[in-house]
Amino acid sequence: MIGRLKNNRIKVIFLLVAFFVVFLSILSYVRITDLVDQSKLVNHTNLVKVNLEKTLSMLYATESSNRGYMLTYDSTFFLPLSIASAEIQREIGKIDSMTKDNPLQQQNLIILLRLVNQRLELLQQNLSMVDPSLITVENRLNGKKIMDALSNHIVGMQREEDNLLRIRHASFGKSAFLAPRFMIALILGSILILIVSYFKIQNELNKSKKLMEVVEKRERQIKKSEEKFMKIFNFSPIPMLLTEIKTDKITFANKQFYDAFGYTEEEVIGHTSEELKLVRPDETQRIEAFLLDLLQENRSLEELQALSVEETEQLLIKLRQKEEMKNLEILYTRKNGESFPATVSFEIIGFGPQRFTLTSYYDITDRKRYEEEIVRKNNELQQKNAELQSINRELESFTFISSHDLQEPLRKIQNFASLIIDDKQQPLSDKGKFYFERINVAAKRMQILIRDLLTYSRTTSSERKFVHIHLSQIVLEVVDEFREEIRDKKAIVEIEEMCEVNVIHFQFHQLIHNIVGNSLKFSNQDIPPIIKINGTVIPRIL
Amino acid sequence: MKHIFLADDDVDDQLIFQEALKDIKIPTELTVAKDGMELMAALEETETAPPPYVIFLDLNMPLKNGFECLEEIRQTPKLKNIPVVIFSTSCNAGAIDKTYSLGANYYVCKPSSHKLLIKAIETLLELELWGTNKQIQKEKFVLSII
């Protein structure tokens, strides 16, 4: 837009300047012609004066001829007269034609002509007299009068011309003043315009040059980045193709593509991927249907292939934005017929004026294998887990049942032992009672053992749920559980500093239970035990 | 005279119970059933006669176990008000919860001494088992025998 405005501005300025120059030229031309005319006029006046002078001198010449004749009676004085007469006539004719524009002088001329004719007539009369002494004094006086009149008249005419000359000279002077000045103005103006144009043009040239430099630099940069791209393209570890959108033909393929698909350059470049049958035949239909459906296209594939480059690009962009295009898996075939799965992704790229699609084919054979492997291993794991869980459950119930069933007889032993001991009707001896007590104790111990075994089995199989808990809480629970024994033994339990721990409650409870139990069990029989319990967290010493 | 019903499949446990009753101050009369079926039959007979003061119910019995009996008792209009005390060797939370939800009055874990059993029975018989429609709180459901 700016360019166009600038263009128009330049045109306008040029037109203005041209007009100005032409105008000045016209003015100058007018001035010069005027000056020439003025000088012509001045010359003209001078010429008239000269002619008048000539006429006068010729008249004097006739006068002297006349005198000569009168003095010498020589007829040779006749010749100059006739010549002079003719010449005078001629001169007068000249003056007449020269003063055609001056009515005053024309009138003067008529008078002059009359006077001249009179004079000439008189001269003729004189000359025709054979005897000059016969020329009367009257004649001579007449002649002189006419001569004087002529002289005066001519002088008058000359004076008239002088007036004219003065006027014309003034005019000429004015013209002579203006014309060169106009010329100078024209010249200076032209020079100025020339200089300004020169600078402007120079300016524009410089700007152009700078722009050209920038353009060249940019082009170099583009070339460089294109080279860079081709390097990356060629050495990429993923097979890639550059396909021209317009013709659908493959223009470039990288080394990895040739390796992966097993084709040579001649077989690939200039062909379409359909020709090469890259996509496995049974896959093509599925893929086509999938893509058309994704684009929500009702047009057929042929119609789409006939679209212009811009329209095709639009479609490709639309396709790329779809989520389903990410990680699209397609089965491809190598030249040797092997097929392999790959994820395909594409991008649109421009090189110079041409538009290409950059397609990459990422072989996912390994990935698929790993995925299958993972799924399989997962299933195995799940199965094993399920098995383990059911085994665990069986084990638990087995443990529970067996421990429970094991405890039963013990309970009965204790019951019967106590029955015997407490029998009032058939009391035992002291020794007997003592022995049955021992039976009771043993049975009780076994019971406890079995119970603890059961508890232990449960601790290792129960959920490993860690909780933040203050140790004092667990300790108090345990001490409460032992309150009978503590009372029996008259033990004093002092709970001192405690700390917070992150433990499996059940397990830790068991631990404290065992420790406190031990402290009560392994105490001096006679002395009431003093049990001090405190807990601190110490840094790990490994 | 308090009429007591005992349902237990174990002969030894029956004997132990009887011996304990002998040493209780409160006069009692005992009817023993060796499985659930016998218990229900015995209970049917008492429909016309005054019902038992309390039923001591073991859980693990053949033919019909304690849970089934308890459920049936509580669903029979004539029997549903009879106090039922679960008398079992297993003291796991599952059994306790289930019997509580089925409407048992108390839960007693079979003790391992004659003296303790006497104490338990005495404590129970001294409680006002009859006369309360509301079930006891869960915390007091399991009788602690100290």
mmCIF file of N, CA, C and O in Angstrom, chain A residues 400 404 408 410-416 418-425 440 444 447 483-484 487, chain B residues 10-13 15-16 19-20 22-23 60 89-92 110-115 117 145-146:
data_model
loop_
_atom_site.group_PDB
_atom_site.id
_atom_site.type_symbol
_atom_site.label_atom_id
_atom_site.label_comp_id
_atom_site.label_asym_id
_atom_site.label_seq_id
_atom_site.Cartn_x
_atom_site.Cartn_y
_atom_site.Cartn_z
ATOM 1 N N PHE A 400 -6.189 -70.833 62.299
ATOM 2 C CA PHE A 400 -7.174 -70.477 63.309
ATOM 3 C C PHE A 400 -7.872 -71.720 63.857
ATOM 4 O O PHE A 400 -7.953 -71.932 65.066
ATOM 5 N N HIS A 404 -7.407 -73.197 67.494
ATOM 6 C CA HIS A 404 -8.615 -73.262 68.314
ATOM 7 C C HIS A 404 -8.882 -74.690 68.793
ATOM 8 O O HIS A 404 -9.160 -74.944 69.974
ATOM 9 N N GLU A 408 -8.795 -76.492 72.737
ATOM 10 C CA GLU A 408 -9.955 -77.138 73.366
ATOM 11 C C GLU A 408 -9.574 -78.175 74.433
ATOM 12 O O GLU A 408 -10.009 -78.075 75.591
ATOM 13 N N LEU A 410 -6.931 -78.589 76.029
ATOM 14 C CA LEU A 410 -6.221 -77.950 77.141
ATOM 15 C C LEU A 410 -7.202 -77.329 78.123
ATOM 16 O O LEU A 410 -7.054 -77.432 79.343
ATOM 17 N N ARG A 411 -8.205 -76.683 77.540
ATOM 18 C CA ARG A 411 -9.217 -76.075 78.398
ATOM 19 C C ARG A 411 -9.888 -77.134 79.262
ATOM 20 O O ARG A 411 -10.127 -76.943 80.464
ATOM 21 N N LYS A 412 -10.182 -78.234 78.605
ATOM 22 C CA LYS A 412 -10.856 -79.290 79.344
ATOM 23 C C LYS A 412 -9.974 -79.847 80.439
ATOM 24 O O LYS A 412 -10.444 -80.104 81.559
ATOM 25 N N ILE A 413 -8.703 -80.035 80.103
ATOM 26 C CA ILE A 413 -7.759 -80.527 81.116
ATOM 27 C C ILE A 413 -7.804 -79.610 82.335
ATOM 28 O O ILE A 413 -7.935 -80.086 83.480
ATOM 29 N N GLN A 414 -7.772 -78.322 82.053
ATOM 30 C CA GLN A 414 -7.763 -77.350 83.163
ATOM 31 C C GLN A 414 -9.055 -77.410 83.955
ATOM 32 O O GLN A 414 -9.077 -77.336 85.204
ATOM 33 N N ASN A 415 -10.163 -77.501 83.184
ATOM 34 C CA ASN A 415 -11.454 -77.543 83.861
ATOM 35 C C ASN A 415 -11.539 -78.729 84.820
ATOM 36 O O ASN A 415 -11.927 -78.590 85.977
ATOM 37 N N PHE A 416 -11.177 -79.918 84.274
ATOM 38 C CA PHE A 416 -11.296 -81.110 85.095
ATOM 39 C C PHE A 416 -10.323 -81.087 86.257
ATOM 40 O O PHE A 416 -10.652 -81.493 87.379
ATOM 41 N N SER A 418 -9.320 -78.452 87.763
ATOM 42 C CA SER A 418 -9.838 -77.547 88.789
ATOM 43 C C SER A 418 -11.027 -78.176 89.506
ATOM 44 O O SER A 418 -11.229 -77.954 90.699
ATOM 45 N N LEU A 419 -11.815 -78.958 88.761
ATOM 46 C CA LEU A 419 -12.939 -79.654 89.394
ATOM 47 C C LEU A 419 -12.436 -80.581 90.495
ATOM 48 O O LEU A 419 -12.988 -80.640 91.595
ATOM 49 N N ILE A 420 -11.395 -81.335 90.111
ATOM 50 C CA ILE A 420 -10.836 -82.273 91.083
ATOM 51 C C ILE A 420 -10.309 -81.523 92.292
ATOM 52 O O ILE A 420 -10.545 -81.915 93.438
ATOM 53 N N ILE A 421 -9.581 -80.427 92.005
ATOM 54 C CA ILE A 421 -8.990 -79.649 93.094
ATOM 55 C C ILE A 421 -10.080 -79.115 94.016
ATOM 56 O O ILE A 421 -9.939 -79.115 95.236
ATOM 57 N N ASP A 422 -11.217 -78.639 93.421
ATOM 58 C CA ASP A 422 -12.251 -77.991 94.225
ATOM 59 C C ASP A 422 -13.296 -78.961 94.770
ATOM 60 O O ASP A 422 -14.298 -78.535 95.338
ATOM 61 N N ASP A 423 -13.075 -80.231 94.514
ATOM 62 C CA ASP A 423 -14.076 -81.210 94.981
ATOM 63 C C ASP A 423 -14.129 -81.209 96.515
ATOM 64 O O ASP A 423 -13.161 -81.530 97.179
ATOM 65 N N LYS A 424 -15.324 -80.814 97.012
ATOM 66 C CA LYS A 424 -15.458 -80.742 98.473
ATOM 67 C C LYS A 424 -15.803 -82.104 99.055
ATOM 68 O O LYS A 424 -15.433 -82.442 100.169
ATOM 69 N N GLN A 425 -16.519 -82.874 98.250
ATOM 70 C CA GLN A 425 -16.999 -84.149 98.784
ATOM 71 C C GLN A 425 -15.909 -85.192 98.859
ATOM 72 O O GLN A 425 -15.824 -85.965 99.807
ATOM 73 N N ASN A 440 -2.483 -78.169 85.810
ATOM 74 C CA ASN A 440 -3.178 -76.957 85.380
ATOM 75 C C ASN A 440 -2.220 -75.934 84.782
ATOM 76 O O ASN A 440 -2.439 -75.379 83.694
ATOM 77 N N LYS A 444 -2.086 -74.563 81.082
ATOM 78 C CA LYS A 444 -2.279 -73.131 80.831
ATOM 79 C C LYS A 444 -1.157 -72.582 79.970
ATOM 80 O O LYS A 444 -1.385 -71.825 79.035
ATOM 81 N N GLN A 447 -1.602 -73.550 76.526
ATOM 82 C CA GLN A 447 -2.683 -72.757 75.940
ATOM 83 C C GLN A 447 -2.169 -71.393 75.482
ATOM 84 O O GLN A 447 -2.444 -70.940 74.376
ATOM 85 N N ARG A 483 -2.895 -55.800 84.126
ATOM 86 C CA ARG A 483 -3.189 -55.257 85.454
ATOM 87 C C ARG A 483 -3.325 -56.331 86.539
ATOM 88 O O ARG A 483 -2.951 -56.134 87.678
ATOM 89 N N GLU A 484 -3.846 -57.505 86.149
ATOM 90 C CA GLU A 484 -3.964 -58.593 87.129
ATOM 91 C C GLU A 484 -2.608 -58.994 87.666
ATOM 92 O O GLU A 484 -2.378 -59.025 88.870
ATOM 93 N N ARG A 487 -0.984 -56.439 89.740
ATOM 94 C CA ARG A 487 -1.575 -56.396 91.078
ATOM 95 C C ARG A 487 -1.073 -57.554 91.912
ATOM 96 O O ARG A 487 -0.687 -57.396 93.060
ATOM 97 N N ASP B 10 -20.725 -81.126 73.246
ATOM 98 C CA ASP B 10 -19.575 -81.760 73.883
ATOM 99 C C ASP B 10 -19.985 -82.343 75.245
ATOM 100 O O ASP B 10 -20.466 -81.632 76.128
ATOM 101 N N VAL B 11 -19.754 -83.628 75.399
ATOM 102 C CA VAL B 11 -20.169 -84.329 76.625
ATOM 103 C C VAL B 11 -19.412 -83.796 77.826
ATOM 104 O O VAL B 11 -19.979 -83.571 78.899
ATOM 105 N N ASP B 12 -18.108 -83.549 77.613
ATOM 106 C CA ASP B 12 -17.288 -83.054 78.720
ATOM 107 C C ASP B 12 -17.781 -81.683 79.188
ATOM 108 O O ASP B 12 -17.874 -81.419 80.389
ATOM 109 N N ASP B 13 -18.095 -80.846 78.233
ATOM 110 C CA ASP B 13 -18.567 -79.510 78.601
ATOM 111 C C ASP B 13 -19.895 -79.582 79.354
ATOM 112 O O ASP B 13 -20.132 -78.816 80.301
ATOM 113 N N LEU B 15 -20.801 -81.994 81.259
ATOM 114 C CA LEU B 15 -20.459 -82.461 82.603
ATOM 115 C C LEU B 15 -19.938 -81.318 83.446
ATOM 116 O O LEU B 15 -20.349 -81.115 84.588
ATOM 117 N N ILE B 16 -18.996 -80.540 82.850
ATOM 118 C CA ILE B 16 -18.386 -79.421 83.570
ATOM 119 C C ILE B 16 -19.458 -78.424 84.001
ATOM 120 O O ILE B 16 -19.448 -77.915 85.128
ATOM 121 N N GLU B 19 -21.491 -79.821 86.915
ATOM 122 C CA GLU B 19 -20.730 -79.738 88.152
ATOM 123 C C GLU B 19 -20.732 -78.322 88.711
ATOM 124 O O GLU B 19 -20.821 -78.112 89.928
ATOM 125 N N ALA B 20 -20.639 -77.328 87.812
ATOM 126 C CA ALA B 20 -20.639 -75.923 88.246
ATOM 127 C C ALA B 20 -21.963 -75.568 88.882
ATOM 128 O O ALA B 20 -22.014 -74.898 89.927
ATOM 129 N N LYS B 22 -23.919 -77.423 90.421
ATOM 130 C CA LYS B 22 -24.039 -78.007 91.749
ATOM 131 C C LYS B 22 -23.525 -77.057 92.811
ATOM 132 O O LYS B 22 -24.017 -77.036 93.936
ATOM 133 N N ASP B 23 -22.510 -76.275 92.499
ATOM 134 C CA ASP B 23 -21.875 -75.423 93.512
ATOM 135 C C ASP B 23 -22.430 -74.002 93.528
ATOM 136 O O ASP B 23 -21.866 -73.130 94.171
ATOM 137 N N ASN B 60 -21.027 -74.141 68.051
ATOM 138 C CA ASN B 60 -20.670 -75.224 67.129
ATOM 139 C C ASN B 60 -21.362 -76.504 67.516
ATOM 140 O O ASN B 60 -20.904 -77.233 68.396
ATOM 141 N N THR B 89 -16.644 -71.700 72.915
ATOM 142 C CA THR B 89 -15.179 -71.700 73.034
ATOM 143 C C THR B 89 -14.561 -70.625 72.144
ATOM 144 O O THR B 89 -13.551 -70.029 72.478
ATOM 145 N N SER B 90 -15.141 -70.404 71.032
ATOM 146 C CA SER B 90 -14.569 -69.402 70.116
ATOM 147 C C SER B 90 -15.024 -68.009 70.535
ATOM 148 O O SER B 90 -16.207 -67.761 70.754
ATOM 149 N N CYS B 91 -14.082 -67.134 70.703
ATOM 150 C CA CYS B 91 -14.379 -65.751 71.100
ATOM 151 C C CYS B 91 -13.926 -64.753 70.043
ATOM 152 O O CYS B 91 -13.364 -63.699 70.344
ATOM 153 N N ASN B 92 -14.177 -65.063 68.790
ATOM 154 C CA ASN B 92 -13.739 -64.112 67.769
ATOM 155 C C ASN B 92 -14.819 -63.076 67.489
ATOM 156 O O ASN B 92 -15.997 -63.285 67.738
ATOM 157 N N LYS B 110 -16.159 -69.769 77.186
ATOM 158 C CA LYS B 110 -16.017 -70.857 78.161
ATOM 159 C C LYS B 110 -14.713 -70.724 78.930
ATOM 160 O O LYS B 110 -13.637 -70.746 78.331
ATOM 161 N N PRO B 111 -14.775 -70.557 80.240
ATOM 162 C CA PRO B 111 -13.550 -70.409 81.028
ATOM 163 C C PRO B 111 -12.844 -71.747 81.216
ATOM 164 O O PRO B 111 -13.405 -72.805 80.940
ATOM 165 N N SER B 112 -11.592 -71.628 81.735
ATOM 166 C CA SER B 112 -10.808 -72.857 81.906
ATOM 167 C C SER B 112 -10.712 -73.258 83.366
ATOM 168 O O SER B 112 -9.824 -74.016 83.737
ATOM 169 N N SER B 113 -11.574 -72.693 84.196
ATOM 170 C CA SER B 113 -11.543 -73.204 85.567
ATOM 171 C C SER B 113 -12.948 -73.284 86.130
ATOM 172 O O SER B 113 -13.839 -72.526 85.719
ATOM 173 N N HIS B 114 -13.115 -74.221 86.998
ATOM 174 C CA HIS B 114 -14.378 -74.510 87.666
ATOM 175 C C HIS B 114 -14.882 -73.262 88.392
ATOM 176 O O HIS B 114 -16.047 -72.882 88.259
ATOM 177 N N LYS B 115 -13.974 -72.656 89.111
ATOM 178 C CA LYS B 115 -14.356 -71.484 89.908
ATOM 179 C C LYS B 115 -14.891 -70.352 89.024
ATOM 180 O O LYS B 115 -15.894 -69.719 89.320
ATOM 181 N N LEU B 117 -16.214 -70.565 86.097
ATOM 182 C CA LEU B 117 -17.494 -70.912 85.510
ATOM 183 C C LEU B 117 -18.616 -70.639 86.506
ATOM 184 O O LEU B 117 -19.660 -70.097 86.144
ATOM 185 N N ILE B 145 -15.226 -62.264 82.824
ATOM 186 C CA ILE B 145 -15.189 -63.072 84.042
ATOM 187 C C ILE B 145 -13.839 -62.887 84.699
ATOM 188 O O ILE B 145 -12.826 -63.397 84.213
ATOM 189 N N ILE B 146 -13.823 -62.091 85.743
ATOM 190 C CA ILE B 146 -12.550 -61.865 86.430
ATOM 191 C C ILE B 146 -12.651 -62.476 87.809
ATOM 192 O O ILE B 146 -13.596 -62.184 88.538
#
